[in-house]
CSV table of C-alpha atoms in Angstrom, one decimal:
chain,number,residue,atom,x,y,z
A,1,UNK,CA,0.0,0.0,0.1
A,2,UNK,CA,1.4,3.4,-1.0
A,3,UNK,CA,1.5,5.8,1.8
A,4,UNK,CA,0.9,9.6,1.6
A,5,UNK,CA,3.9,11.8,2.3
A,6,UNK,CA,3.0,12.6,6.0
A,7,UNK,CA,2.4,8.9,6.7
A,8,UNK,CA,5.6,8.0,5.1
A,9,UNK,CA,7.5,10.4,7.4
A,10,UNK,CA,5.8,8.7,10.3
A,11,UNK,CA,6.7,5.3,9.0
A,12,UNK,CA,10.4,6.4,8.7
A,13,UNK,CA,10.4,7.7,12.4
A,14,UNK,CA,9.1,4.3,13.6
A,15,UNK,CA,11.6,2.4,11.6
A,16,UNK,CA,14.3,4.4,13.2
A,17,UNK,CA,13.2,2.9,16.5
A,18,UNK,CA,15.1,-0.1,15.7
A,19,UNK,CA,18.3,1.8,16.4
A,20,UNK,CA,16.9,3.6,19.5
A,21,UNK,CA,19.4,4.1,22.3
A,22,UNK,CA,19.2,5.4,25.9
A,23,UNK,CA,16.0,3.5,26.5
A,24,UNK,CA,14.0,3.8,29.7
A,25,UNK,CA,10.5,2.9,31.0
A,26,UNK,CA,8.5,5.0,33.4
A,27,UNK,CA,5.0,4.6,34.7
A,28,UNK,CA,3.1,7.8,34.9
A,29,UNK,CA,0.3,9.1,37.3
A,30,UNK,CA,-1.9,11.9,35.8
A,31,UNK,CA,-4.2,14.0,37.9
A,32,UNK,CA,-6.6,16.8,36.7
A,33,UNK,CA,-8.1,19.4,39.0
A,34,UNK,CA,-9.6,22.8,38.5
A,35,UNK,CA,-7.1,24.6,40.6
A,36,UNK,CA,-3.7,23.2,39.4
A,37,UNK,CA,-4.6,21.9,36.0
A,38,UNK,CA,-2.9,18.7,35.1
A,39,UNK,CA,-0.3,17.1,37.4
A,40,UNK,CA,2.2,14.5,36.4
A,41,UNK,CA,4.3,12.2,38.5
A,42,UNK,CA,6.5,9.5,37.1
A,43,UNK,CA,8.4,6.5,38.4
A,44,UNK,CA,11.2,4.9,36.5
A,45,UNK,CA,11.3,1.1,36.2
A,46,UNK,CA,14.1,-1.3,35.7
A,47,UNK,CA,13.5,-4.1,33.2
A,48,UNK,CA,15.6,-7.3,33.0
A,49,UNK,CA,17.1,-8.9,31.1
A,50,UNK,CA,19.0,-6.0,29.3
A,51,UNK,CA,17.6,-5.6,25.8
A,52,UNK,CA,13.9,-6.4,26.6
A,53,UNK,CA,12.8,-2.9,25.8
A,54,UNK,CA,14.7,-3.1,22.5
A,55,UNK,CA,12.9,-6.4,21.6
A,56,UNK,CA,9.6,-4.7,22.4
A,57,UNK,CA,10.5,-1.8,20.1
A,58,UNK,CA,11.3,-4.1,17.3
A,59,UNK,CA,7.9,-5.7,17.6
A,60,UNK,CA,6.2,-2.3,17.7
A,61,UNK,CA,8.0,-1.4,14.5
A,62,UNK,CA,7.0,-4.7,12.9
A,63,UNK,CA,3.4,-4.1,14.0
A,64,UNK,CA,3.0,-0.6,12.6
A,65,UNK,CA,5.3,-0.6,9.4
A,66,UNK,CA,4.5,-4.0,7.8
A,67,UNK,CA,3.8,-3.2,4.0
A,68,UNK,CA,1.0,-5.7,3.9
A,69,UNK,CA,-0.9,-5.5,7.2
A,70,UNK,CA,0.8,-2.9,9.3
A,71,UNK,CA,-1.2,-0.6,11.5
A,72,UNK,CA,-0.2,2.4,9.5
A,73,UNK,CA,-2.1,0.9,6.5
A,74,UNK,CA,-5.2,1.5,8.7
A,75,UNK,CA,-4.7,5.3,8.2
A,76,UNK,CA,-5.4,7.6,5.3
A,77,UNK,CA,-3.5,10.8,6.5
A,78,UNK,CA,-1.7,12.6,9.3
A,79,UNK,CA,-3.3,16.0,9.8
A,80,UNK,CA,-3.6,18.9,12.2
A,81,UNK,CA,-5.7,18.1,15.2
A,82,UNK,CA,-9.0,20.2,15.1
A,83,UNK,CA,-11.2,18.1,17.5
A,84,UNK,CA,-12.3,15.7,14.9
A,85,UNK,CA,-12.3,11.9,15.7
A,86,UNK,CA,-11.9,10.2,12.3
A,87,UNK,CA,-10.4,6.9,13.1
A,88,UNK,CA,-8.7,6.7,9.8
A,89,UNK,CA,-6.6,9.9,10.6
A,90,UNK,CA,-3.6,10.4,13.0
A,91,UNK,CA,-3.9,13.8,14.4
A,92,UNK,CA,-0.8,15.9,15.0
A,93,UNK,CA,-0.2,18.9,17.4
A,94,UNK,CA,3.0,20.9,17.8
A,95,UNK,CA,4.2,20.9,21.4
A,96,UNK,CA,3.9,24.7,21.2
A,97,UNK,CA,0.2,24.5,20.4
A,98,UNK,CA,-1.9,26.4,23.0
A,99,UNK,CA,-4.1,23.3,23.4
A,100,UNK,CA,-1.2,21.2,25.1
A,101,UNK,CA,1.8,23.7,25.5
A,102,UNK,CA,1.4,24.1,29.4
A,103,UNK,CA,0.7,20.5,30.1
A,104,UNK,CA,3.5,19.2,27.7
A,105,UNK,CA,6.0,21.3,29.8
A,106,UNK,CA,4.8,19.6,32.9
A,107,UNK,CA,4.8,16.2,31.4
A,108,UNK,CA,8.4,16.5,30.2
A,109,UNK,CA,9.5,18.0,33.4
A,110,UNK,CA,8.0,14.9,35.2
A,111,UNK,CA,9.8,12.4,32.9
A,112,UNK,CA,13.0,14.3,33.5
A,113,UNK,CA,12.7,14.1,37.1
A,114,UNK,CA,11.2,10.8,37.9
A,115,UNK,CA,10.7,9.4,41.4
A,116,UNK,CA,13.3,6.5,41.9
A,117,UNK,CA,12.7,6.0,45.5
A,118,UNK,CA,8.9,5.0,46.1
A,119,UNK,CA,8.0,1.4,45.9
A,120,UNK,CA,7.1,0.7,42.3
A,121,UNK,CA,4.1,-1.6,43.2
A,122,UNK,CA,2.7,1.1,45.5
A,123,UNK,CA,3.0,3.8,42.8
A,124,UNK,CA,1.2,1.5,40.4
A,125,UNK,CA,-2.1,1.9,42.4
A,126,UNK,CA,-2.5,5.5,40.9
A,127,UNK,CA,-0.6,5.0,37.4
A,128,UNK,CA,-2.7,5.6,34.4
A,129,UNK,CA,0.0,5.4,31.7
A,130,UNK,CA,3.5,4.3,30.8
A,131,UNK,CA,6.2,5.9,28.7
A,132,UNK,CA,9.1,4.4,26.8
A,133,UNK,CA,11.9,7.1,26.1
A,134,UNK,CA,14.9,6.9,24.0
A,135,UNK,CA,17.0,8.7,21.4
A,136,UNK,CA,17.0,8.0,17.6
A,137,UNK,CA,19.0,9.4,14.8
A,138,UNK,CA,16.9,11.5,12.1
A,139,UNK,CA,18.6,13.4,9.3
A,140,UNK,CA,22.0,13.0,11.0
A,141,UNK,CA,20.7,14.4,14.3
A,142,UNK,CA,20.1,12.6,17.7
A,143,UNK,CA,16.6,13.4,18.7
A,144,UNK,CA,14.4,12.4,21.7
A,145,UNK,CA,11.5,10.2,21.1
A,146,UNK,CA,8.6,9.1,23.5
A,147,UNK,CA,6.0,6.4,23.1
A,148,UNK,CA,3.1,6.6,25.5
A,149,UNK,CA,0.5,4.0,26.4
A,150,UNK,CA,-2.6,5.2,28.2
A,151,UNK,CA,-3.0,2.3,30.6
A,152,UNK,CA,-1.4,1.0,33.8
A,153,UNK,CA,1.1,-1.8,32.9
A,154,UNK,CA,1.5,-3.3,36.4
A,155,UNK,CA,-1.2,-6.0,37.1
A,156,UNK,CA,-1.9,-9.1,38.8
A,157,UNK,CA,-2.7,-12.0,36.5
A,158,UNK,CA,-5.7,-13.8,38.2
A,159,UNK,CA,-6.0,-17.6,37.7
A,160,UNK,CA,-2.7,-17.9,35.9
A,161,UNK,CA,-0.1,-20.5,36.8
A,162,UNK,CA,3.5,-21.0,35.9
A,163,UNK,CA,5.7,-24.2,35.5
A,164,UNK,CA,8.1,-24.9,38.4
A,165,UNK,CA,9.8,-27.9,39.7
A,166,UNK,CA,7.5,-30.4,37.8
A,167,UNK,CA,4.2,-28.6,38.7
A,168,UNK,CA,2.1,-25.4,38.1
A,169,UNK,CA,2.3,-22.8,40.7
A,170,UNK,CA,-0.1,-19.9,41.2
A,171,UNK,CA,1.2,-16.4,40.0
A,172,UNK,CA,0.7,-14.2,43.1
A,173,UNK,CA,3.3,-11.5,42.3
A,174,UNK,CA,2.5,-8.4,40.3
A,175,UNK,CA,3.7,-8.4,36.7
A,176,UNK,CA,4.4,-5.8,34.0
A,177,UNK,CA,2.3,-6.2,30.9
A,178,UNK,CA,3.6,-4.0,27.9
A,179,UNK,CA,1.8,-3.9,24.6
A,180,UNK,CA,2.9,-3.4,21.0
A,181,UNK,CA,0.2,-0.8,20.5
A,182,UNK,CA,0.8,2.9,21.2
A,183,UNK,CA,-1.5,5.8,21.9
A,184,UNK,CA,0.9,8.8,21.6
A,185,UNK,CA,4.2,9.2,19.8
A,186,UNK,CA,6.2,12.4,20.5
A,187,UNK,CA,9.1,13.3,18.3
A,188,UNK,CA,10.8,16.5,16.9
A,189,UNK,CA,8.4,18.8,18.7
A,190,UNK,CA,5.4,17.1,17.4
A,191,UNK,CA,2.8,15.0,19.3
A,192,UNK,CA,1.2,12.2,17.1
A,193,UNK,CA,-2.1,11.1,18.5
A,194,UNK,CA,-2.2,7.4,17.3
A,195,UNK,CA,-5.6,6.7,19.1
A,196,UNK,CA,-8.4,8.7,20.5
A,197,UNK,CA,-7.2,7.9,24.0
A,198,UNK,CA,-4.3,10.3,23.3
A,199,UNK,CA,-6.6,13.3,24.3
A,200,UNK,CA,-6.4,12.1,27.9
A,201,UNK,CA,-2.6,12.6,28.1
A,202,UNK,CA,-2.9,16.4,28.1
A,203,UNK,CA,-6.6,16.8,29.1
A,204,UNK,CA,-7.6,18.1,25.8
A,205,UNK,CA,-11.3,17.9,26.6
A,206,UNK,CA,-10.9,20.7,29.3
A,207,UNK,CA,-9.1,22.8,26.7
A,208,UNK,CA,-11.8,22.6,24.0
A,209,UNK,CA,-14.7,23.1,26.4
A,210,UNK,CA,-12.9,26.4,27.5
A,211,UNK,CA,-12.4,27.3,23.8
A,212,UNK,CA,-16.0,26.7,23.1
A,213,UNK,CA,-17.2,28.9,25.9
A,214,UNK,CA,-15.1,31.7,24.5
A,215,UNK,CA,-16.4,31.4,21.0
A,216,UNK,CA,-20.0,31.2,22.3
A,217,UNK,CA,-19.5,34.6,24.0
A,218,UNK,CA,-18.3,35.9,20.7
A,219,UNK,CA,-21.4,34.6,18.9
A,220,UNK,CA,-23.5,36.1,21.8
A,221,UNK,CA,-22.1,39.5,21.4
A,222,UNK,CA,-22.8,39.5,17.6
A,223,UNK,CA,-26.5,39.4,18.2
A,224,UNK,CA,-27.2,37.4,15.0
A,225,UNK,CA,-28.8,34.3,16.8
A,226,UNK,CA,-32.4,34.1,17.6
A,227,UNK,CA,-32.9,32.0,20.8
A,228,UNK,CA,-29.2,32.1,21.8
A,229,UNK,CA,-29.9,30.0,25.1
A,230,UNK,CA,-31.2,27.2,23.0
A,231,UNK,CA,-28.1,27.5,20.6
A,232,UNK,CA,-25.8,27.6,23.6
A,233,UNK,CA,-27.3,24.4,25.1
A,234,UNK,CA,-26.9,22.7,21.8
A,235,UNK,CA,-23.3,23.8,21.4
A,236,UNK,CA,-22.3,22.7,24.9
A,237,UNK,CA,-23.8,19.1,24.4
A,238,UNK,CA,-22.4,15.9,23.0
A,239,UNK,CA,-19.8,16.0,20.3
A,240,UNK,CA,-20.3,19.8,19.7
A,241,UNK,CA,-17.7,21.4,22.1
A,242,UNK,CA,-14.8,19.7,20.3
A,243,UNK,CA,-16.0,21.1,17.0
A,244,UNK,CA,-15.3,24.6,18.0
A,245,UNK,CA,-11.6,23.9,17.8
A,246,UNK,CA,-12.1,24.3,14.0
A,247,UNK,CA,-14.1,27.6,14.5
A,248,UNK,CA,-13.3,29.9,11.7
A,249,UNK,CA,-13.2,33.6,12.7
A,250,UNK,CA,-13.0,34.8,9.2
A,251,UNK,CA,-16.1,32.9,8.2
A,252,UNK,CA,-17.9,34.2,11.3
A,253,UNK,CA,-17.0,37.8,10.5
A,254,UNK,CA,-18.5,37.5,7.0
A,255,UNK,CA,-21.9,36.5,8.5
A,256,UNK,CA,-22.0,39.8,10.0
A,257,UNK,CA,-23.0,41.1,6.6
A,258,UNK,CA,-26.7,40.8,6.4
A,259,UNK,CA,-26.9,40.0,2.6
A,260,UNK,CA,-24.2,37.3,3.0
A,261,UNK,CA,-26.1,35.8,6.1
A,262,UNK,CA,-29.3,35.7,4.1
A,263,UNK,CA,-27.5,33.9,1.3
A,264,UNK,CA,-25.9,31.3,3.6
A,265,UNK,CA,-29.1,30.7,5.5
A,266,UNK,CA,-30.9,29.9,2.2
A,267,UNK,CA,-28.1,27.6,0.8
A,268,UNK,CA,-27.7,25.6,4.1
A,269,UNK,CA,-31.4,25.5,5.0
A,270,UNK,CA,-31.0,27.5,8.2
A,271,UNK,CA,-34.3,29.5,8.8
A,272,UNK,CA,-34.1,33.2,9.7
A,273,UNK,CA,-36.2,35.0,12.3
A,274,UNK,CA,-36.1,38.6,11.0
A,275,UNK,CA,-32.4,39.0,10.3
A,276,UNK,CA,-31.2,36.5,12.8
A,277,UNK,CA,-30.3,32.7,12.5
A,278,UNK,CA,-33.4,30.9,14.0
A,279,UNK,CA,-31.7,28.2,16.1
A,280,UNK,CA,-34.8,27.4,18.3
A,281,UNK,CA,-34.8,23.9,16.8
A,282,UNK,CA,-31.8,21.7,17.6
A,283,UNK,CA,-31.3,20.6,14.1
A,284,UNK,CA,-30.9,24.2,13.0
A,285,UNK,CA,-28.4,25.0,15.7
A,286,UNK,CA,-26.4,21.8,14.7
A,287,UNK,CA,-26.4,23.0,11.1
A,288,UNK,CA,-25.0,26.5,12.1
A,289,UNK,CA,-22.3,24.9,14.4
A,290,UNK,CA,-21.1,22.6,11.7
A,291,UNK,CA,-21.0,25.5,9.2
A,292,UNK,CA,-18.9,27.7,11.6
A,293,UNK,CA,-16.5,24.8,12.3
A,294,UNK,CA,-15.6,23.5,8.9
A,295,UNK,CA,-18.1,20.8,8.7
A,296,UNK,CA,-20.4,22.3,6.1
A,297,UNK,CA,-19.4,22.8,2.5
A,298,UNK,CA,-21.1,23.2,-1.0
A,299,UNK,CA,-20.9,20.3,-3.6
A,300,UNK,CA,-19.3,22.0,-6.6
A,301,UNK,CA,-21.3,19.9,-9.1
A,302,UNK,CA,-24.9,20.5,-8.0
A,303,UNK,CA,-24.5,23.4,-5.4
A,304,UNK,CA,-26.1,21.3,-2.7
A,305,UNK,CA,-25.0,21.7,0.9
A,306,UNK,CA,-22.8,18.8,2.3
A,307,UNK,CA,-21.7,17.8,5.7
A,308,UNK,CA,-17.9,17.0,5.6
A,309,UNK,CA,-15.5,15.4,8.1
A,310,UNK,CA,-13.2,18.4,7.8
A,311,UNK,CA,-11.6,20.6,5.1
A,312,UNK,CA,-8.1,21.8,4.2
A,313,UNK,CA,-6.5,23.9,1.4
A,314,UNK,CA,-7.0,22.4,-2.1
A,315,UNK,CA,-3.7,21.5,-3.6
């Protein structure tokens, strides 16, 4: 299967994991609260025999990059994160993006200063993730790489027995269970969200709800919505708050022109009450939200309105 350019770059990064050095494994505790935001604490783990993490990385590379049935073949693109949840797309964010910048600094600070004293099996009671860190060579430069899995790797295997001295003994000790699947890959100042679970690492839900609230106040001040309270209720429910990450200010500003607003209302089937969008019905509020957040387009062949997953510049 031929990969698009952005996926080909990601495949190259993954292949470089085979020569990854300075490997380490850390479990991560993530706590979210309204006062301090996101708090991270990490604990480094020692894995024996030496080379075990290297073997795991090779299996991860095999799982994702196999030309016939590798996991990357399940995806169609790597694109900028905009709140969408297309399972065929790997979303990417710069570590400087306002959505994650603050939490990313806390995350990396925690990994750089892990707790090496506390009992690992006690720490595991509150761990939600684990991180494999290393260094790979890319374009002749050594660069840090991080693989994050959003689950606790330390567990007790119930009803499991191991062979010892001619009989099977019950496994009572805790074990570390690592997987070849990853939720987040961090490399070269970019965060690649390999699964939807990746949003939890940086509490993105909190961010897009705040962003939604800011944009709703902007819409309210424009006074172009009839029954704003109903519109606000719809905008804050279900999948809609995340959609506001793709809110387009330039499109919104154009709607302030009454003739343009009437034209858009007619083309997308959104009724007007006087000169305001009538969003008293949920379906019409939904239409306006999608239109403002890059989910509404016009079919170039028959001029009919279409709902789309997202849009980007035509090339």
